[in-house]
Amino acid sequence: EAGVVQSPRYKIIEKKQPVAFWCNPISGHNTLYWYLQNLGQGPELLIRYENEEAVDDSQLPKDRFSAERLKGVDSTLKIQPAELGDSAVYLCASSLQGNEQFFGPGTRLTVL
Amino acid sequence: DQQVKQNSPSLSVQEGRISILNCDYTNSMFDYFLWYKKYPAEGPTFLISISSIKDKNEDGRFTVFLNKSAKHLSLHIVPSQPGDSAVYFCAATEGGKLIFGQGTELSVKP
């Protein structure tokens, strides 16, 4: 069974530029999460989807961050414009039911 | 306000000995606790979990202990192996939301 797929794995951009990350969850998993992980910290939830619906986006900085999950499968997370402080690893995870979440490898973003 | 805390950023253990990783939490509403393991350039992978109604869960070399009165969680690895070297994250759930600690980097030396 394929795991959670994320692309790109690495991205380097200049500040004020837009950037987008893509996630393909494990087949059949209805719940999808985007996390932000800063260096030396644990992942922090940005947004959680149940199928197409964003059920928890309270930690998503909505002035510059947006996300979508069309058709309840793949998801994209966008930052526009990016700031220096956005440099981090962006993790996508999915789950079927219960508490266990399966994580992708993450996208390491560097904003110069 | 850190609801899940791992106060030891690193731990070094000799191969074959016991590794004990600790985690403290503040929210008594947490109903499920998990440990994740993370290698460099990979996402966290699930290791073991425990419900708040239990005080111990064992899976092979890994045992998680929960002390609800102390709001303390620990992961024991016996015997430790060099392949266990990784960053370990403690996490807790409330209403489907996972809250992670800062992580502890375990180094198991041959």
mmCIF file of N, CA, C and O in Angstrom, chain A residues 14-77:
data_model
loop_
_atom_site.group_PDB
_atom_site.id
_atom_site.type_symbol
_atom_site.label_atom_id
_atom_site.label_comp_id
_atom_site.label_asym_id
_atom_site.label_seq_id
_atom_site.Cartn_x
_atom_site.Cartn_y
_atom_site.Cartn_z
ATOM 1 N N GLU A 14 12.143 33.079 -3.060
ATOM 2 C CA GLU A 14 12.435 34.371 -2.455
ATOM 3 C C GLU A 14 11.174 34.878 -1.755
ATOM 4 O O GLU A 14 10.054 34.536 -2.134
ATOM 5 N N LYS A 15 11.391 35.678 -0.743
ATOM 6 C CA LYS A 15 10.243 36.217 0.004
ATOM 7 C C LYS A 15 9.338 36.994 -0.948
ATOM 8 O O LYS A 15 9.779 37.531 -1.963
ATOM 9 N N LYS A 16 8.072 36.983 -0.596
ATOM 10 C CA LYS A 16 6.989 37.629 -1.346
ATOM 11 C C LYS A 16 6.527 36.810 -2.541
ATOM 12 O O LYS A 16 5.537 37.178 -3.192
ATOM 13 N N GLN A 17 7.225 35.715 -2.849
ATOM 14 C CA GLN A 17 6.774 34.844 -3.927
ATOM 15 C C GLN A 17 5.704 33.884 -3.420
ATOM 16 O O GLN A 17 5.641 33.586 -2.221
ATOM 17 N N PRO A 18 4.856 33.374 -4.315
ATOM 18 C CA PRO A 18 3.893 32.353 -3.908
ATOM 19 C C PRO A 18 4.520 30.965 -3.975
ATOM 20 O O PRO A 18 5.515 30.747 -4.678
ATOM 21 N N VAL A 19 3.939 30.037 -3.221
ATOM 22 C CA VAL A 19 4.417 28.650 -3.254
ATOM 23 C C VAL A 19 3.226 27.734 -2.964
ATOM 24 O O VAL A 19 2.278 28.130 -2.265
ATOM 25 N N ALA A 20 3.263 26.551 -3.542
ATOM 26 C CA ALA A 20 2.182 25.587 -3.322
ATOM 27 C C ALA A 20 2.763 24.214 -3.059
ATOM 28 O O ALA A 20 3.774 23.831 -3.654
ATOM 29 N N PHE A 21 2.101 23.486 -2.169
ATOM 30 C CA PHE A 21 2.494 22.120 -1.835
ATOM 31 C C PHE A 21 1.318 21.194 -2.158
ATOM 32 O O PHE A 21 0.165 21.568 -1.963
ATOM 33 N N TRP A 22 1.664 19.981 -2.566
ATOM 34 C CA TRP A 22 0.624 19.035 -2.955
ATOM 35 C C TRP A 22 0.731 17.778 -2.104
ATOM 36 O O TRP A 22 1.825 17.351 -1.720
ATOM 37 N N CYS A 23 -0.430 17.190 -1.793
ATOM 38 C CA CYS A 23 -0.472 15.984 -0.983
ATOM 39 C C CYS A 23 -1.485 15.001 -1.549
ATOM 40 O O CYS A 23 -2.625 15.373 -1.864
ATOM 41 N N ASN A 24 -1.067 13.748 -1.655
ATOM 42 C CA ASN A 24 -1.967 12.662 -2.025
ATOM 43 C C ASN A 24 -2.038 11.695 -0.849
ATOM 44 O O ASN A 24 -1.040 11.038 -0.540
ATOM 45 N N PRO A 25 -3.168 11.604 -0.178
ATOM 46 C CA PRO A 25 -3.246 10.762 1.027
ATOM 47 C C PRO A 25 -3.325 9.277 0.668
ATOM 48 O O PRO A 25 -3.448 8.911 -0.494
ATOM 49 N N ILE A 26 -3.274 8.459 1.678
ATOM 50 C CA ILE A 26 -3.450 7.021 1.482
ATOM 51 C C ILE A 26 -4.875 6.767 0.969
ATOM 52 O O ILE A 26 -5.830 7.371 1.464
ATOM 53 N N SER A 27 -4.966 5.886 -0.012
ATOM 54 C CA SER A 27 -6.253 5.607 -0.642
ATOM 55 C C SER A 27 -7.296 5.201 0.397
ATOM 56 O O SER A 27 -7.055 4.319 1.232
ATOM 57 N N GLY A 28 -8.451 5.867 0.347
ATOM 58 C CA GLY A 28 -9.535 5.533 1.262
ATOM 59 C C GLY A 28 -9.550 6.331 2.550
ATOM 60 O O GLY A 28 -10.536 6.288 3.290
ATOM 61 N N HIS A 29 -8.457 7.048 2.824
ATOM 62 C CA HIS A 29 -8.417 7.846 4.053
ATOM 63 C C HIS A 29 -9.243 9.109 3.855
ATOM 64 O O HIS A 29 -8.935 9.933 2.998
ATOM 65 N N ASN A 30 -10.256 9.286 4.680
ATOM 66 C CA ASN A 30 -11.132 10.427 4.490
ATOM 67 C C ASN A 30 -10.651 11.686 5.221
ATOM 68 O O ASN A 30 -11.047 12.798 4.904
ATOM 69 N N THR A 31 -9.776 11.509 6.185
ATOM 70 C CA THR A 31 -9.305 12.663 6.947
ATOM 71 C C THR A 31 -7.879 13.025 6.504
ATOM 72 O O THR A 31 -7.014 12.155 6.414
ATOM 73 N N LEU A 32 -7.680 14.302 6.216
ATOM 74 C CA LEU A 32 -6.376 14.783 5.765
ATOM 75 C C LEU A 32 -5.970 15.975 6.605
ATOM 76 O O LEU A 32 -6.806 16.820 6.970
ATOM 77 N N TYR A 33 -4.687 16.019 6.939
ATOM 78 C CA TYR A 33 -4.150 17.068 7.811
ATOM 79 C C TYR A 33 -2.958 17.730 7.132
ATOM 80 O O TYR A 33 -2.151 17.063 6.477
ATOM 81 N N TRP A 34 -2.806 19.025 7.369
ATOM 82 C CA TRP A 34 -1.565 19.734 7.052
ATOM 83 C C TRP A 34 -0.966 20.230 8.359
ATOM 84 O O TRP A 34 -1.662 20.835 9.191
ATOM 85 N N TYR A 35 0.339 19.933 8.524
ATOM 86 C CA TYR A 35 1.080 20.365 9.702
ATOM 87 C C TYR A 35 2.262 21.222 9.281
ATOM 88 O O TYR A 35 2.829 21.063 8.199
ATOM 89 N N LEU A 36 2.672 22.079 10.195
ATOM 90 C CA LEU A 36 3.879 22.877 10.051
ATOM 91 C C LEU A 36 4.864 22.391 11.120
ATOM 92 O O LEU A 36 4.483 22.242 12.288
ATOM 93 N N GLN A 37 6.100 22.134 10.720
ATOM 94 C CA GLN A 37 7.109 21.745 11.698
ATOM 95 C C GLN A 37 8.320 22.657 11.600
ATOM 96 O O GLN A 37 9.041 22.637 10.590
ATOM 97 N N ASN A 38 8.526 23.442 12.643
ATOM 98 C CA ASN A 38 9.730 24.273 12.722
ATOM 99 C C ASN A 38 10.874 23.455 13.308
ATOM 100 O O ASN A 38 10.673 22.459 13.994
ATOM 101 N N LEU A 39 12.076 23.912 13.062
ATOM 102 C CA LEU A 39 13.269 23.205 13.519
ATOM 103 C C LEU A 39 13.260 23.045 15.032
ATOM 104 O O LEU A 39 13.027 24.013 15.768
ATOM 105 N N GLY A 40 13.458 21.823 15.492
ATOM 106 C CA GLY A 40 13.515 21.575 16.929
ATOM 107 C C GLY A 40 12.174 21.544 17.632
ATOM 108 O O GLY A 40 12.114 21.517 18.860
ATOM 109 N N GLN A 41 11.106 21.536 16.849
ATOM 110 C CA GLN A 41 9.759 21.512 17.418
ATOM 111 C C GLN A 41 8.972 20.334 16.861
ATOM 112 O O GLN A 41 9.351 19.732 15.848
ATOM 113 N N GLY A 42 7.856 20.028 17.522
ATOM 114 C CA GLY A 42 6.959 19.018 16.986
ATOM 115 C C GLY A 42 6.042 19.622 15.939
ATOM 116 O O GLY A 42 5.916 20.846 15.840
ATOM 117 N N PRO A 43 5.404 18.771 15.138
ATOM 118 C CA PRO A 43 4.452 19.279 14.140
ATOM 119 C C PRO A 43 3.284 20.017 14.815
ATOM 120 O O PRO A 43 2.830 19.630 15.883
ATOM 121 N N GLU A 44 2.817 21.070 14.149
ATOM 122 C CA GLU A 44 1.660 21.828 14.635
ATOM 123 C C GLU A 44 0.596 21.830 13.554
ATOM 124 O O GLU A 44 0.883 22.148 12.389
ATOM 125 N N LEU A 45 -0.633 21.511 13.941
ATOM 126 C CA LEU A 45 -1.711 21.408 12.974
ATOM 127 C C LEU A 45 -2.054 22.761 12.359
ATOM 128 O O LEU A 45 -2.220 23.758 13.070
ATOM 129 N N LEU A 46 -2.155 22.783 11.027
ATOM 130 C CA LEU A 46 -2.624 23.980 10.324
ATOM 131 C C LEU A 46 -4.102 23.848 9.961
ATOM 132 O O LEU A 46 -4.886 24.773 10.169
ATOM 133 N N ILE A 47 -4.463 22.678 9.393
ATOM 134 C CA ILE A 47 -5.825 22.487 8.936
ATOM 135 C C ILE A 47 -6.134 21.008 8.874
ATOM 136 O O ILE A 47 -5.261 20.191 8.614
ATOM 137 N N ARG A 48 -7.402 20.662 9.165
ATOM 138 C CA ARG A 48 -7.852 19.272 9.089
ATOM 139 C C ARG A 48 -9.092 19.198 8.202
ATOM 140 O O ARG A 48 -10.026 20.005 8.375
ATOM 141 N N TYR A 49 -9.087 18.246 7.280
ATOM 142 C CA TYR A 49 -10.224 18.022 6.393
ATOM 143 C C TYR A 49 -10.885 16.690 6.716
ATOM 144 O O TYR A 49 -10.228 15.684 6.946
ATOM 145 N N GLU A 50 -12.198 16.711 6.731
ATOM 146 C CA GLU A 50 -12.993 15.481 6.703
ATOM 147 C C GLU A 50 -13.639 15.461 5.321
ATOM 148 O O GLU A 50 -14.542 16.255 5.035
ATOM 149 N N ASN A 51 -13.145 14.572 4.463
ATOM 150 C CA ASN A 51 -13.531 14.584 3.042
ATOM 151 C C ASN A 51 -13.214 15.965 2.474
ATOM 152 O O ASN A 51 -12.091 16.421 2.566
ATOM 153 N N GLU A 52 -14.195 16.656 1.881
ATOM 154 C CA GLU A 52 -13.888 17.974 1.292
ATOM 155 C C GLU A 52 -13.962 19.115 2.289
ATOM 156 O O GLU A 52 -13.538 20.236 1.992
ATOM 157 N N GLU A 53 -14.500 18.853 3.464
ATOM 158 C CA GLU A 53 -14.786 19.925 4.403
ATOM 159 C C GLU A 53 -13.636 20.191 5.358
ATOM 160 O O GLU A 53 -13.129 19.276 6.011
ATOM 161 N N ALA A 54 -13.247 21.459 5.457
ATOM 162 C CA ALA A 54 -12.250 21.868 6.438
ATOM 163 C C ALA A 54 -12.938 21.984 7.793
ATOM 164 O O ALA A 54 -13.694 22.925 8.035
ATOM 165 N N VAL A 55 -12.672 21.026 8.692
ATOM 166 C CA VAL A 55 -13.375 20.998 9.974
ATOM 167 C C VAL A 55 -12.613 21.706 11.087
ATOM 168 O O VAL A 55 -13.179 21.995 12.142
ATOM 169 N N ASP A 56 -11.327 21.967 10.848
ATOM 170 C CA ASP A 56 -10.530 22.708 11.831
ATOM 171 C C ASP A 56 -9.446 23.464 11.090
ATOM 172 O O ASP A 56 -8.459 22.884 10.648
ATOM 173 N N ASP A 57 -9.647 24.753 10.928
ATOM 174 C CA ASP A 57 -8.618 25.600 10.302
ATOM 175 C C ASP A 57 -8.259 26.760 11.212
ATOM 176 O O ASP A 57 -7.791 27.805 10.762
ATOM 177 N N SER A 58 -8.462 26.554 12.508
ATOM 178 C CA SER A 58 -8.267 27.641 13.461
ATOM 179 C C SER A 58 -6.817 28.103 13.557
ATOM 180 O O SER A 58 -6.550 29.240 13.957
ATOM 181 N N GLN A 59 -5.867 27.217 13.203
ATOM 182 C CA GLN A 59 -4.457 27.594 13.289
ATOM 183 C C GLN A 59 -3.875 28.010 11.942
ATOM 184 O O GLN A 59 -2.668 28.269 11.851
ATOM 185 N N LEU A 60 -4.688 28.096 10.931
ATOM 186 C CA LEU A 60 -4.210 28.476 9.598
ATOM 187 C C LEU A 60 -4.204 30.006 9.470
ATOM 188 O O LEU A 60 -5.247 30.641 9.617
ATOM 189 N N PRO A 61 -3.027 30.607 9.196
ATOM 190 C CA PRO A 61 -2.971 32.070 9.024
ATOM 191 C C PRO A 61 -3.640 32.460 7.721
ATOM 192 O O PRO A 61 -3.033 32.448 6.651
ATOM 193 N N LYS A 62 -4.870 32.838 7.799
ATOM 194 C CA LYS A 62 -5.686 32.964 6.591
ATOM 195 C C LYS A 62 -5.352 34.189 5.746
ATOM 196 O O LYS A 62 -5.845 34.302 4.621
ATOM 197 N N ASP A 63 -4.528 35.084 6.276
ATOM 198 C CA ASP A 63 -4.168 36.240 5.451
ATOM 199 C C ASP A 63 -3.242 35.851 4.314
ATOM 200 O O ASP A 63 -3.254 36.475 3.243
ATOM 201 N N ARG A 64 -2.457 34.774 4.518
ATOM 202 C CA ARG A 64 -1.509 34.396 3.470
ATOM 203 C C ARG A 64 -1.575 32.911 3.095
ATOM 204 O O ARG A 64 -1.039 32.512 2.076
ATOM 205 N N PHE A 65 -2.182 32.112 3.937
ATOM 206 C CA PHE A 65 -2.252 30.670 3.702
ATOM 207 C C PHE A 65 -3.664 30.304 3.219
ATOM 208 O O PHE A 65 -4.658 30.844 3.714
ATOM 209 N N SER A 66 -3.710 29.369 2.286
ATOM 210 C CA SER A 66 -4.986 28.816 1.857
ATOM 211 C C SER A 66 -4.797 27.346 1.542
ATOM 212 O O SER A 66 -3.675 26.900 1.254
ATOM 213 N N ALA A 67 -5.864 26.596 1.637
ATOM 214 C CA ALA A 67 -5.800 25.169 1.334
ATOM 215 C C ALA A 67 -7.094 24.744 0.677
ATOM 216 O O ALA A 67 -8.139 25.387 0.842
ATOM 217 N N GLU A 68 -6.993 23.673 -0.084
ATOM 218 C CA GLU A 68 -8.198 23.108 -0.665
ATOM 219 C C GLU A 68 -8.035 21.608 -0.804
ATOM 220 O O GLU A 68 -6.920 21.091 -0.907
ATOM 221 N N ARG A 69 -9.164 20.924 -0.797
ATOM 222 C CA ARG A 69 -9.174 19.479 -0.984
ATOM 223 C C ARG A 69 -10.371 19.153 -1.872
ATOM 224 O O ARG A 69 -11.435 18.786 -1.415
ATOM 225 N N LEU A 70 -10.137 19.311 -3.147
ATOM 226 C CA LEU A 70 -11.197 19.064 -4.106
ATOM 227 C C LEU A 70 -11.463 17.575 -4.222
ATOM 228 O O LEU A 70 -10.531 16.768 -4.209
ATOM 229 N N LYS A 71 -12.733 17.212 -4.314
ATOM 230 C CA LYS A 71 -13.162 15.821 -4.483
ATOM 231 C C LYS A 71 -12.777 14.948 -3.287
ATOM 232 O O LYS A 71 -12.834 13.723 -3.377
ATOM 233 N N GLY A 72 -12.331 15.557 -2.215
ATOM 234 C CA GLY A 72 -12.059 14.798 -1.005
ATOM 235 C C GLY A 72 -10.889 13.844 -1.083
ATOM 236 O O GLY A 72 -10.798 12.902 -0.310
ATOM 237 N N VAL A 73 -9.951 14.100 -2.039
ATOM 238 C CA VAL A 73 -8.792 13.203 -2.139
ATOM 239 C C VAL A 73 -7.518 14.029 -1.952
ATOM 240 O O VAL A 73 -7.096 14.286 -0.841
ATOM 241 N N ASP A 74 -6.933 14.483 -3.091
ATOM 242 C CA ASP A 74 -5.707 15.278 -3.024
ATOM 243 C C ASP A 74 -5.972 16.633 -2.386
ATOM 244 O O ASP A 74 -7.101 17.146 -2.388
ATOM 245 N N SER A 75 -4.892 17.216 -1.892
ATOM 246 C CA SER A 75 -5.009 18.547 -1.288
ATOM 247 C C SER A 75 -3.814 19.398 -1.667
ATOM 248 O O SER A 75 -2.713 18.878 -1.920
ATOM 249 N N THR A 76 -4.028 20.703 -1.736
ATOM 250 C CA THR A 76 -2.932 21.645 -1.935
ATOM 251 C C THR A 76 -2.958 22.693 -0.819
ATOM 252 O O THR A 76 -4.029 23.084 -0.343
ATOM 253 N N LEU A 77 -1.776 23.091 -0.413
ATOM 254 C CA LEU A 77 -1.592 24.156 0.568
ATOM 255 C C LEU A 77 -0.793 25.253 -0.116
ATOM 256 O O LEU A 77 0.229 24.970 -0.740
#
